[in-house]
PDB file of C-alpha atoms in Angstrom:
ATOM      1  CA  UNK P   1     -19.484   1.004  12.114  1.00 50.00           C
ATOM      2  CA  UNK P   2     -18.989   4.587  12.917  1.00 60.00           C
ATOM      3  CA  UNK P   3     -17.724   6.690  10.081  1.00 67.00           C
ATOM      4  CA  UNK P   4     -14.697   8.708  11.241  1.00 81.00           C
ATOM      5  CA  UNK P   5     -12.382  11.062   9.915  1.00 85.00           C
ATOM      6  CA  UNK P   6      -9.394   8.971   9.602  1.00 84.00           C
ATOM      7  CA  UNK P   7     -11.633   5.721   8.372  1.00 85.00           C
ATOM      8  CA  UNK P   8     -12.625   8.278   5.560  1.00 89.00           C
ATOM      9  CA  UNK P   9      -9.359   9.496   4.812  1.00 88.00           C
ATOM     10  CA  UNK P  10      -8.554   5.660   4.766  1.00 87.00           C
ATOM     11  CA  UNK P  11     -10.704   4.948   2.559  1.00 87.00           C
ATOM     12  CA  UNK P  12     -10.316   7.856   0.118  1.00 89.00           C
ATOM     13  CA  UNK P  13      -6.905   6.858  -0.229  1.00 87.00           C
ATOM     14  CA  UNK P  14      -7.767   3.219  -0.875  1.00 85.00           C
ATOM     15  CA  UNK P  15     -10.044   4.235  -3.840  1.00 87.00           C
ATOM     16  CA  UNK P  16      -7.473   6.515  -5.159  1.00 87.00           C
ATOM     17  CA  UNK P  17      -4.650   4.008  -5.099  1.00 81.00           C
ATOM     18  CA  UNK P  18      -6.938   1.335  -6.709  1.00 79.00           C
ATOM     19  CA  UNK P  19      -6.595   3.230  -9.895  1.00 82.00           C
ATOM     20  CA  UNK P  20      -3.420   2.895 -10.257  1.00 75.00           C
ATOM     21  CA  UNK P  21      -2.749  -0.719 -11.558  1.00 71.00           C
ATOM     22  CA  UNK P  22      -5.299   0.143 -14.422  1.00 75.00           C
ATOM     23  CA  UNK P  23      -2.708   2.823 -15.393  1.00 79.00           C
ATOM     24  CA  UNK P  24       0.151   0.852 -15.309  1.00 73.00           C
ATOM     25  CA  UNK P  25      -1.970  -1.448 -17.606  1.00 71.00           C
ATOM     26  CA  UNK P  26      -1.930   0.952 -20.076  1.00 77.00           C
ATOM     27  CA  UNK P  27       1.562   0.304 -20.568  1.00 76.00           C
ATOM     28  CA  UNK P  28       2.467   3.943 -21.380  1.00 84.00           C
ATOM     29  CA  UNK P  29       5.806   3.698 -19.504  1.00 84.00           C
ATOM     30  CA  UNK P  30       8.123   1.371 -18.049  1.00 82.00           C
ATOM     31  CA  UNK P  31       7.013   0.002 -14.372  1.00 76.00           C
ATOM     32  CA  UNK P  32      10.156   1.868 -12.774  1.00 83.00           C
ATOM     33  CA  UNK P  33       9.819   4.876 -14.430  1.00 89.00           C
ATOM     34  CA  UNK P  34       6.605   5.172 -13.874  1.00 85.00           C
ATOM     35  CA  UNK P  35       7.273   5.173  -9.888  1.00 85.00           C
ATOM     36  CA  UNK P  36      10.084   7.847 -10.453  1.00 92.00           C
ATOM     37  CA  UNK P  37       7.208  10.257 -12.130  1.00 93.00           C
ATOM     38  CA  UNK P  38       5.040   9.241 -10.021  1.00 89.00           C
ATOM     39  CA  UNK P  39       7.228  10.741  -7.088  1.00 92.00           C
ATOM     40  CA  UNK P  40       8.818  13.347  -8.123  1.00 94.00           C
ATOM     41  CA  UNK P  41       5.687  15.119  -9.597  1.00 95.00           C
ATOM     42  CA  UNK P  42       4.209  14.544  -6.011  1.00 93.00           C
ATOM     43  CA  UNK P  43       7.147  16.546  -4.755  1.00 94.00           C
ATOM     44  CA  UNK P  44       6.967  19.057  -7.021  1.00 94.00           C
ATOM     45  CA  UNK P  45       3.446  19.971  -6.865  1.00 93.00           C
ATOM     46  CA  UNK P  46       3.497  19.476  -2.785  1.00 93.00           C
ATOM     47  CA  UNK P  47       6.931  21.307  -1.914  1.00 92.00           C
ATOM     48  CA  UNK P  48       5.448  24.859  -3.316  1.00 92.00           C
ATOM     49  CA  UNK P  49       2.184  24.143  -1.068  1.00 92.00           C
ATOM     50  CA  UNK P  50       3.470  23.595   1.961  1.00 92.00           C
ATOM     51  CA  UNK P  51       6.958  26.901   1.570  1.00 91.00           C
ATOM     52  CA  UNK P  52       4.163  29.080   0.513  1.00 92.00           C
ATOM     53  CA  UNK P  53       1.685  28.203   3.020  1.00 92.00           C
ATOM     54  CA  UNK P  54       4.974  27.670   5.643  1.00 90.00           C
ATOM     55  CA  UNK P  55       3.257  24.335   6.606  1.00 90.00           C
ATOM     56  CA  UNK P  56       6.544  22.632   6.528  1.00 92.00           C
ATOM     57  CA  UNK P  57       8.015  21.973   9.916  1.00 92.00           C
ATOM     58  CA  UNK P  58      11.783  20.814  10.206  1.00 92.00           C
ATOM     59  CA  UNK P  59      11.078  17.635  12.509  1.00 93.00           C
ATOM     60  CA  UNK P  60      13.842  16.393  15.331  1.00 93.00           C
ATOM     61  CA  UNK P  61      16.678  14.965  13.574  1.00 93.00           C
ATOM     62  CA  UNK P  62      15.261  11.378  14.688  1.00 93.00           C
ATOM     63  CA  UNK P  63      12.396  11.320  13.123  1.00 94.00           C
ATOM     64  CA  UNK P  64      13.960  13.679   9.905  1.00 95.00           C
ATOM     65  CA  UNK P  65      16.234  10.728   9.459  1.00 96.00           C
ATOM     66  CA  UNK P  66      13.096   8.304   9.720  1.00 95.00           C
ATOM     67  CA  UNK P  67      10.915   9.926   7.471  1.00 95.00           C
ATOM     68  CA  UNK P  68      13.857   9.525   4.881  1.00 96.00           C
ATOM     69  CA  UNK P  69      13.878   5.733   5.883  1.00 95.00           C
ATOM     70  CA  UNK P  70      10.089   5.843   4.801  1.00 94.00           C
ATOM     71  CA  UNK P  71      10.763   7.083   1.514  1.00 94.00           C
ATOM     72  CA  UNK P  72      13.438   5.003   0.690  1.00 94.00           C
ATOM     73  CA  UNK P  73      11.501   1.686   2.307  1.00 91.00           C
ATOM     74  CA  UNK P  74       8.517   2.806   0.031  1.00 88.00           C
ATOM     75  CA  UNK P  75      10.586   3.132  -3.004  1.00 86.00           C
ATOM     76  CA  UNK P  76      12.490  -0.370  -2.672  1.00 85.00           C
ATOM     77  CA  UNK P  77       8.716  -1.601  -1.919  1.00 82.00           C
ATOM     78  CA  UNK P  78       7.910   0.098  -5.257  1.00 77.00           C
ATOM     79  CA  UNK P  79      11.324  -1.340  -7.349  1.00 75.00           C
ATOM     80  CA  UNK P  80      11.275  -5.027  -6.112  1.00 78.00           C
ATOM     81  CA  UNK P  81       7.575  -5.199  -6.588  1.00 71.00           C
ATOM     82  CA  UNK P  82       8.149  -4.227 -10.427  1.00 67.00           C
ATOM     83  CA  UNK P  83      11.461  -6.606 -10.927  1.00 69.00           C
ATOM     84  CA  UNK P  84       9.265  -9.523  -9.161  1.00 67.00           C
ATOM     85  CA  UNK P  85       6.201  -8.806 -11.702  1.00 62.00           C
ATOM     86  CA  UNK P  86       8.916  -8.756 -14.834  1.00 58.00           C
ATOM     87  CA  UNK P  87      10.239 -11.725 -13.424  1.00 60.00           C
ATOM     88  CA  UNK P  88       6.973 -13.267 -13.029  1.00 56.00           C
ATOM     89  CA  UNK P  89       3.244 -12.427 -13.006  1.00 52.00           C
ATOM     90  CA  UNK P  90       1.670  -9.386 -11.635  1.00 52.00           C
ATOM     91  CA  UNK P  91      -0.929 -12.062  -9.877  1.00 53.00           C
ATOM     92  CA  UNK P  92       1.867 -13.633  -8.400  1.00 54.00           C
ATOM     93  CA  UNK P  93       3.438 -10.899  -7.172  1.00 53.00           C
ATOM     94  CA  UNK P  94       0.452  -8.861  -6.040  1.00 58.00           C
ATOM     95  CA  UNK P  95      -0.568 -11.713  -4.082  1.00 59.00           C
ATOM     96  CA  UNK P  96       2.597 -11.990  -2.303  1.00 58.00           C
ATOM     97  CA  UNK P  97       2.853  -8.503  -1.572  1.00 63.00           C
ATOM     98  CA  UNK P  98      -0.340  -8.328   0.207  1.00 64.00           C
ATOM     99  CA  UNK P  99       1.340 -10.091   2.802  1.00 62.00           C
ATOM    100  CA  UNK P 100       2.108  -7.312   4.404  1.00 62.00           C
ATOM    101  CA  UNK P 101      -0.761  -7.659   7.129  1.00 64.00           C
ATOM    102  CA  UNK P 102       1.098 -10.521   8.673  1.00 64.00           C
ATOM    103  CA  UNK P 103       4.207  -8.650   8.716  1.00 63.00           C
ATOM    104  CA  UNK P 104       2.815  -6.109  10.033  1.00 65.00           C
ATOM    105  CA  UNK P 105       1.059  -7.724  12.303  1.00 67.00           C
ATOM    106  CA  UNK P 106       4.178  -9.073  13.644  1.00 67.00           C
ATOM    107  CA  UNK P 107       6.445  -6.296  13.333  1.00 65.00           C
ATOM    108  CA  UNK P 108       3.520  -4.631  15.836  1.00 63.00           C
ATOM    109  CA  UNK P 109       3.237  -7.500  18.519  1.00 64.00           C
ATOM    110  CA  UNK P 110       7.441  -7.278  19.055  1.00 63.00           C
ATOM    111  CA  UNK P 111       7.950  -3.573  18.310  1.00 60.00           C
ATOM    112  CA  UNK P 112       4.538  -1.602  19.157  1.00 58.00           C
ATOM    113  CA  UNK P 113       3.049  -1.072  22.459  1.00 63.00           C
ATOM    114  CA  UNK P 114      -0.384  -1.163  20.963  1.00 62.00           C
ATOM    115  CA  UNK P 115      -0.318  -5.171  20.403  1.00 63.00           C
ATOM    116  CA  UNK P 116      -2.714  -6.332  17.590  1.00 62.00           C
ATOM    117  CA  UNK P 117      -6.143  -7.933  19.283  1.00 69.00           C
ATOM    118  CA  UNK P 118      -7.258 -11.506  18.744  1.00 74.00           C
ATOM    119  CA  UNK P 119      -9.751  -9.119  15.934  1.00 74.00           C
ATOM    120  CA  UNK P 120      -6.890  -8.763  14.074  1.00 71.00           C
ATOM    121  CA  UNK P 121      -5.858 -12.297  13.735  1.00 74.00           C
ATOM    122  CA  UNK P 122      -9.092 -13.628  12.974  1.00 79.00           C
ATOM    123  CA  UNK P 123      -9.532 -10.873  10.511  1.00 75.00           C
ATOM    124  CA  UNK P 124      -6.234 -11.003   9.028  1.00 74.00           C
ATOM    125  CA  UNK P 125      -6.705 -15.118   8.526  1.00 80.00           C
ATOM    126  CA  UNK P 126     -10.466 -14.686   7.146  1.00 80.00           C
ATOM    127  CA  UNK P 127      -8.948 -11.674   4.384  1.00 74.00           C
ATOM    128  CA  UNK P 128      -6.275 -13.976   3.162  1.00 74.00           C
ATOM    129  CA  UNK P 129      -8.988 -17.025   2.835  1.00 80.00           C
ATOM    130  CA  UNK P 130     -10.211 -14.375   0.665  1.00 77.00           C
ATOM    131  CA  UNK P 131      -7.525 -13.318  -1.035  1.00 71.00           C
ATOM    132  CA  UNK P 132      -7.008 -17.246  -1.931  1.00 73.00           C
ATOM    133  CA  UNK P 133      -9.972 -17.755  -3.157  1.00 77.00           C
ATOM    134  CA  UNK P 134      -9.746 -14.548  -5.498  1.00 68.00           C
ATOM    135  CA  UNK P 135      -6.598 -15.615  -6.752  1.00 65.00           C
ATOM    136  CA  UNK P 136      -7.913 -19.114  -7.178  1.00 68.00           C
ATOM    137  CA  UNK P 137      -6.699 -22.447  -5.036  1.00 65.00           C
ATOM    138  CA  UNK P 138      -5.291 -23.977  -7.859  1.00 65.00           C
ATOM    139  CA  UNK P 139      -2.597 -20.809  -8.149  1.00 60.00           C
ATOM    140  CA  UNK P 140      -0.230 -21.719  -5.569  1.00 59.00           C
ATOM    141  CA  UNK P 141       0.441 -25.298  -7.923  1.00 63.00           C
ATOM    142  CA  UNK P 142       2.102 -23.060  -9.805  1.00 61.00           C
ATOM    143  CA  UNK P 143       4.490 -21.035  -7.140  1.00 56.00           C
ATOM    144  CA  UNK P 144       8.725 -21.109  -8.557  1.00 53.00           C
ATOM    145  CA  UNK P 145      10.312 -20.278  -5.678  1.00 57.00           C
ATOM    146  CA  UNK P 146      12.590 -18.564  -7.467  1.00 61.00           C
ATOM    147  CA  UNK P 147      13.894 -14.866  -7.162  1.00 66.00           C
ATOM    148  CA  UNK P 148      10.180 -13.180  -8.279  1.00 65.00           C
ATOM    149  CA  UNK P 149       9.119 -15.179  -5.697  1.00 66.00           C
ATOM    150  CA  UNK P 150      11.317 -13.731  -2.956  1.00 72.00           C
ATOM    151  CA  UNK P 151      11.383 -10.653  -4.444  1.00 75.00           C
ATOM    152  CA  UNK P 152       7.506 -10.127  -3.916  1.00 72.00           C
ATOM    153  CA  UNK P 153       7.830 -11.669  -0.467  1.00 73.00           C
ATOM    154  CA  UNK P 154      10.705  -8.762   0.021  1.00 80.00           C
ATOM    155  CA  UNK P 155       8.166  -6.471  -1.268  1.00 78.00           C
ATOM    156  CA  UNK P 156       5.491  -7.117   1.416  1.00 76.00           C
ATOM    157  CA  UNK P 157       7.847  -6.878   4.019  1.00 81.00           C
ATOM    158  CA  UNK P 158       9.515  -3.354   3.275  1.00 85.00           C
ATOM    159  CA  UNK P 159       5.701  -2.165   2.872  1.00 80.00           C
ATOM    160  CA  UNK P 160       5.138  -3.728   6.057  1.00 79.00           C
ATOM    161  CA  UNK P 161       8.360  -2.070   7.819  1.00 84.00           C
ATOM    162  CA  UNK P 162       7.029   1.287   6.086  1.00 87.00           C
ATOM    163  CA  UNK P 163       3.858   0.915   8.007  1.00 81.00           C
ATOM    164  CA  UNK P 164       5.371   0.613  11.011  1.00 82.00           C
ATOM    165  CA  UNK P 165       7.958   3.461  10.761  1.00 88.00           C
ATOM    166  CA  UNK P 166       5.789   6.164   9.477  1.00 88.00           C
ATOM    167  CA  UNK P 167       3.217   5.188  12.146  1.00 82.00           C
ATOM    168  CA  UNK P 168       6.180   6.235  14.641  1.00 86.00           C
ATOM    169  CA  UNK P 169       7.428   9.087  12.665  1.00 92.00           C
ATOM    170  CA  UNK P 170       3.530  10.443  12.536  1.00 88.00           C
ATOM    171  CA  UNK P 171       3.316   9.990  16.180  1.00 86.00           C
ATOM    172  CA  UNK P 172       5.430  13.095  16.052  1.00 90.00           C
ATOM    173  CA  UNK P 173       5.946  15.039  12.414  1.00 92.00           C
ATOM    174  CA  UNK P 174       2.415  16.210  10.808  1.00 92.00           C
ATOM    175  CA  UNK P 175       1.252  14.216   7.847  1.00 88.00           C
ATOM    176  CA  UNK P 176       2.180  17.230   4.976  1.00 91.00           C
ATOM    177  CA  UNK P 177       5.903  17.706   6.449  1.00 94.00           C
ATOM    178  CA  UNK P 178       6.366  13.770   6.611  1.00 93.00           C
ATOM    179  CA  UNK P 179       4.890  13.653   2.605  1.00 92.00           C
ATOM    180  CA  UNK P 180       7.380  16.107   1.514  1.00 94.00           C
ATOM    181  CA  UNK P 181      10.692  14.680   3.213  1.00 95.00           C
ATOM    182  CA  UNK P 182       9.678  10.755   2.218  1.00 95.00           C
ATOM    183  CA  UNK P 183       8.559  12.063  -1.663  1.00 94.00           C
ATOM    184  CA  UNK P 184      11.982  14.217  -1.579  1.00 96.00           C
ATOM    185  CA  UNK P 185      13.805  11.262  -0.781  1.00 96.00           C
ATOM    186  CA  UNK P 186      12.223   8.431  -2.434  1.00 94.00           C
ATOM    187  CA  UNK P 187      12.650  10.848  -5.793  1.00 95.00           C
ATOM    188  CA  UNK P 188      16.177  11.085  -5.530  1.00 96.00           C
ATOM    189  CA  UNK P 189      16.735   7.472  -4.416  1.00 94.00           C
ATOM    190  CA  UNK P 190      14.128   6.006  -7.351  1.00 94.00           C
ATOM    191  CA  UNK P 191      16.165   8.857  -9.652  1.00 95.00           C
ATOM    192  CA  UNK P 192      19.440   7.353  -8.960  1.00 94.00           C
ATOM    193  CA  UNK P 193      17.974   3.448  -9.393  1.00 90.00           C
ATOM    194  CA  UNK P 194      16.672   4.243 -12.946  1.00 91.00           C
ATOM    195  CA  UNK P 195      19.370   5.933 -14.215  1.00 94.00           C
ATOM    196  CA  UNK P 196      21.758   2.807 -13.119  1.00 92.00           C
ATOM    197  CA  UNK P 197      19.257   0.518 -14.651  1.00 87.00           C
ATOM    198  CA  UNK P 198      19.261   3.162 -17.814  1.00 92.00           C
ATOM    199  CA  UNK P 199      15.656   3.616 -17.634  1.00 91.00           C
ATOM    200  CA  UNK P 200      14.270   5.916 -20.355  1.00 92.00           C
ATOM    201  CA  UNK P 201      13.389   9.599 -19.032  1.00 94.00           C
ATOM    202  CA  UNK P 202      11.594  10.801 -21.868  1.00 92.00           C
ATOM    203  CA  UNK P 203      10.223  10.088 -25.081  1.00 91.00           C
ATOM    204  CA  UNK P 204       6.925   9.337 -23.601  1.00 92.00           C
ATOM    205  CA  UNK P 205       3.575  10.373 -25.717  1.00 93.00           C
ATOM    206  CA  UNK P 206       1.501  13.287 -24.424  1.00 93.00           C
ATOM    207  CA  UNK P 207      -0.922  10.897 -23.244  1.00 93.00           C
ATOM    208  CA  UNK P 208       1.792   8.727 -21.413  1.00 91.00           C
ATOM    209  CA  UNK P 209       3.171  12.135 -19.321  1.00 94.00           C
ATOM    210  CA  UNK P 210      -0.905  12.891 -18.760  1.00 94.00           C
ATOM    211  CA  UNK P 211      -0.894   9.272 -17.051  1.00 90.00           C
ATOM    212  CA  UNK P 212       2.581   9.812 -15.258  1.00 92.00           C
ATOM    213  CA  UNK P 213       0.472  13.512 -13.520  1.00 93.00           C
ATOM    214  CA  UNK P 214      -2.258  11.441 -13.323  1.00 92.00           C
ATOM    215  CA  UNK P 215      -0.132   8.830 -10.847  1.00 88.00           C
ATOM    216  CA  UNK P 216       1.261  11.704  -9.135  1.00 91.00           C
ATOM    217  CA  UNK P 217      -1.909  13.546  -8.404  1.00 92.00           C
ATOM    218  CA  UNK P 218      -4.560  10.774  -7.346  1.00 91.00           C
ATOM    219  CA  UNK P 219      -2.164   7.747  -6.716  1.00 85.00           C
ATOM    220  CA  UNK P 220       0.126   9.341  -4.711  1.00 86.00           C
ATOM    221  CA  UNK P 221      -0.919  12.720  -3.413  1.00 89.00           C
ATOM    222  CA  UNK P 222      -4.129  12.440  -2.485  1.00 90.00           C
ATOM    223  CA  UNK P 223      -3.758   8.854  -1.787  1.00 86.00           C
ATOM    224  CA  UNK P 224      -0.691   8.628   0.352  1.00 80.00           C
ATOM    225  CA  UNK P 225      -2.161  11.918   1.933  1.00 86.00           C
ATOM    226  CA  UNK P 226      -5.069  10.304   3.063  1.00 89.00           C
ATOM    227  CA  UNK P 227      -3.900   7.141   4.212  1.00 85.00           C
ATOM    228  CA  UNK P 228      -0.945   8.918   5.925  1.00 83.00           C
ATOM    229  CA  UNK P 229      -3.408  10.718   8.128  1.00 87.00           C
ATOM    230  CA  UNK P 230      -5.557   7.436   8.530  1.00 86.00           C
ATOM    231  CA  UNK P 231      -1.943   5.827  10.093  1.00 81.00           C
ATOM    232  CA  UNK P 232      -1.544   8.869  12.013  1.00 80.00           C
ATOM    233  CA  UNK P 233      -5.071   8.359  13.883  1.00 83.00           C
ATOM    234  CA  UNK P 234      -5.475   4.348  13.642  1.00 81.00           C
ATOM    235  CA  UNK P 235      -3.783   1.249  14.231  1.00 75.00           C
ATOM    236  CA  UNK P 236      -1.173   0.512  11.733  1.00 68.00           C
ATOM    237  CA  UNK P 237      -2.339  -3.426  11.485  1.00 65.00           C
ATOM    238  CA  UNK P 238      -5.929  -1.832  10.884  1.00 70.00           C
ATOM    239  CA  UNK P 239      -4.321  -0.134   7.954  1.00 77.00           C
ATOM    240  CA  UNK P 240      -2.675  -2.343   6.068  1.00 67.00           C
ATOM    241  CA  UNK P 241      -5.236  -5.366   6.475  1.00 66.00           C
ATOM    242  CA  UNK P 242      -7.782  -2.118   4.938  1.00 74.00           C
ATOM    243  CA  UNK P 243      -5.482  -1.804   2.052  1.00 70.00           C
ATOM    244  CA  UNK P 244      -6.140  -5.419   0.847  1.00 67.00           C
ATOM    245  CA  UNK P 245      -9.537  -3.989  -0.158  1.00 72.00           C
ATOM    246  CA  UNK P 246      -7.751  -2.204  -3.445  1.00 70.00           C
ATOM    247  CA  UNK P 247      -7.362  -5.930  -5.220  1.00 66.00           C
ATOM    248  CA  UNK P 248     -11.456  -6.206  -4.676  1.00 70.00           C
ATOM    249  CA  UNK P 249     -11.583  -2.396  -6.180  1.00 75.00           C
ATOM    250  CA  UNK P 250      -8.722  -2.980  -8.763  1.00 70.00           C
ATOM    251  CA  UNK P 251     -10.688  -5.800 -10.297  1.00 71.00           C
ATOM    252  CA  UNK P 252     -13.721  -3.606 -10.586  1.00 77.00           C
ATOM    253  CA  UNK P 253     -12.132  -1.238 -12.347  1.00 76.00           C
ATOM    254  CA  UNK P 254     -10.295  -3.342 -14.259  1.00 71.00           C
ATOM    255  CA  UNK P 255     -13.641  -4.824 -15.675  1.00 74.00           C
ATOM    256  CA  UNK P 256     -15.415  -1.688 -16.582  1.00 76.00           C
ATOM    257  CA  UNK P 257     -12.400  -0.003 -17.985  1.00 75.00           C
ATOM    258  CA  UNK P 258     -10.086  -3.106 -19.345  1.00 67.00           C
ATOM    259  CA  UNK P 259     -12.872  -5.704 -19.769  1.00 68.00           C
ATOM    260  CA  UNK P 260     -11.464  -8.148 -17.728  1.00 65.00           C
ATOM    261  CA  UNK P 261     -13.640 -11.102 -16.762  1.00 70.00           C
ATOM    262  CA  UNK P 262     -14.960 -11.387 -13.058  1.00 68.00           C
ATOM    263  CA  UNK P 263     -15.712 -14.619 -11.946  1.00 74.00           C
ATOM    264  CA  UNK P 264     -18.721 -15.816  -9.364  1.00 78.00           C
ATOM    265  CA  UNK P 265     -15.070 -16.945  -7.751  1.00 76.00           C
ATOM    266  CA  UNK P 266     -13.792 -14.069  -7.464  1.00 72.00           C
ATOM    267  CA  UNK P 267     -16.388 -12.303  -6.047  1.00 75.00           C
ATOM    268  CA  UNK P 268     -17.087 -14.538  -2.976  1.00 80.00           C
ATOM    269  CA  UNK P 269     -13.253 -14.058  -2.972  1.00 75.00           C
ATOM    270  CA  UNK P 270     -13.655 -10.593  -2.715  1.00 71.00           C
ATOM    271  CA  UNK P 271     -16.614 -10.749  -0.396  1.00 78.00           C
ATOM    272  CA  UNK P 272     -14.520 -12.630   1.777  1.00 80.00           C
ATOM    273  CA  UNK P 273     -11.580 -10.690   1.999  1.00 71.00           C
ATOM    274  CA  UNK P 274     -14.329  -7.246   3.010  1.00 70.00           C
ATOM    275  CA  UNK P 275     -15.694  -9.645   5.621  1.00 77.00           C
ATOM    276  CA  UNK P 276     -12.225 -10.656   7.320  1.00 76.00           C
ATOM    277  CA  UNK P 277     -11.152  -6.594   7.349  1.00 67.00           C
ATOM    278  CA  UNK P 278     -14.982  -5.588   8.806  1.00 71.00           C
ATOM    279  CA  UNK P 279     -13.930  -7.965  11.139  1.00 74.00           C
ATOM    280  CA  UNK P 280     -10.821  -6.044  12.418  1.00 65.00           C
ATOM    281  CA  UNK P 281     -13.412  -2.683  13.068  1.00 62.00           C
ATOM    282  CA  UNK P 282     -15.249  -4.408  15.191  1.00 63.00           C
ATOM    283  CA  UNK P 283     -15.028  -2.798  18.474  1.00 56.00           C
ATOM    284  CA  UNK P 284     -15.738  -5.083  20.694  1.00 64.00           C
ATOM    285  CA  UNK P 285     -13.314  -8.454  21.427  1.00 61.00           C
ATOM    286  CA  UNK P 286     -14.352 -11.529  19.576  1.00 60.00           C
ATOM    287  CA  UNK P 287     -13.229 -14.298  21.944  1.00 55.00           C
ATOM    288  CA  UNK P 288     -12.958 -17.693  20.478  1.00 50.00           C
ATOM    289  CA  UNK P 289     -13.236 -19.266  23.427  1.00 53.00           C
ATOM    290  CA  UNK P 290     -16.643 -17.487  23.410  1.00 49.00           C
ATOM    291  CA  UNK P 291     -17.588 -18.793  19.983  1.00 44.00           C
ATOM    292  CA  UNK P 292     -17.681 -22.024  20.586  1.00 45.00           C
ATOM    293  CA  UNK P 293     -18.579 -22.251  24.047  1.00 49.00           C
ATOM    294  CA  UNK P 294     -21.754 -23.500  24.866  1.00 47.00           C
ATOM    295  CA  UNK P 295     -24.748 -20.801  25.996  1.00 45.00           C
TER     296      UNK P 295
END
């Protein structure tokens, strides 16, 4: 597999969001909070960047209006998500949220002129086999169909319908204009949700506000930089099936630096799930017909 710009942006920003459940684990500020900061730091360190450097261009009033969709699609992704894990179980929930390739997937073959190939279905089926068996079989005994549970199916879905817009929006708006309107607005939409929910602002330690930078900086900066430009230059089903690969990473991490177990499970799980989305970047058609055909 060729080694391109945007497949190393992509996965740049797949290592630098993988970090981020390992701070939330730290539990140095609430889940919705945490988002806020996690925002409106981005903005705040980006905005300066790109009025100094004048790399800011006002788009078309279409797609101005669409990149402030984005942000607010990425910041209900962001709220429900938390609500379904408080509700729940942050397994639970994660697993439901990586749905998203199947919406996406979807959303692409009724809305997108560039229709998913039969790669991306076989892919997209082999991942979540993987995901399953990462999770473990014996999870989904235990599903409530209750509000978590649609809740983290909502979740998947608005990430999904965020793919999908800002791969139209980036069709047209570069990737450091479209960053600054969607942060702008997902601040001052996440703003106004915690201060309804009377979310605490401050009283954070000095450590907690490092972590809240920290989120800003690596989890959303120079990851939603990266994949942004990734989107911009690939297929937005290639995308999102690639972001699955953060659980595999996430669990990693969450080993060396939380000293959580890994199971022999979870890492055919894992193996799995980086075998259905090398599947999807295979360039040439996998026909099924052709697989079981006889020579």
């Amino acid at each position: 597999m060729k080694i391109t710009k945007p497949r190393l942006a992509l996965i740049c920003g797949i290592l630098c969001i993988s970090i981020f459940p390992i701070l939330i684990k730290l539990k140095l500020a609430p889940g919705l909070i945490s988002a806020f900061y996690r925002m409106t730091f981005a903005v705040i360190l980006l905005l300066p960047y790109v009025l100094i450097t004048k790399s800011f261009k006002m788009p078309k009033t279409k797609f101005l209006l669409l990149a402030v969709l984005c942000g607010i699609l990425f910041s209900s992704d962001v709220a429900v998500w938390n609500i379904a894990i408080q509700d729940s179980s942050a397994t639970q929930a994660s697993l439901l949220t990586n749905l998203s390739p199947l919406w996406v997937g979807i959303g692409s073959f009724f809305f997108l002129k560039i229709k998913p190939a039969t790669n991306f279905w076989i892919g997209t089926i082999v991942s979540l086999f993987g995901m399953i068996t990462l999770v473990g079989f014996g999870f989904f005994m235990d599903l409530n169909f209750d509000q978590a549970f649609l809740f983290a199916v909502l979740s998947g879905i608005l990430y999904s319908i965020y793919l999908l817009v800002s791969k139209k929006v980036l069709s047209d708006v570069d990737v450091l204009s479209f960053m600054t309107i969607s942060l702008l607005a997902s601040s001052i939409y996440l703003g106004i949700l915690c201060y309804c929910l009377n979310q605490p602002f401050t009283g954070f330690s000095d450590t907690g506000w490092f972590v809240l930078i920290l989120q800003a900086v690596i989890c959303q900066l120079c990851a939603w930089l990266s994949i942004s430009y990734a989107t911009q230059h690939m297929r937005a089903t290639r995308v999102s099936l690639s972001l699955l690969s953060q659980a595999v990473i996430t669990s990693v991490l969450a080993w060396l630096f939380l000293e959580e177990q890994i199971t022999l499970q979870m890492v055919f799980g894992g193996i799995i799930l980086l075998f259905g989305i090398r599947i999807t970047f295979y360039d040439k058609a996998i026909s099924l017909k052709g697989l079981f055909s006889k020579n």
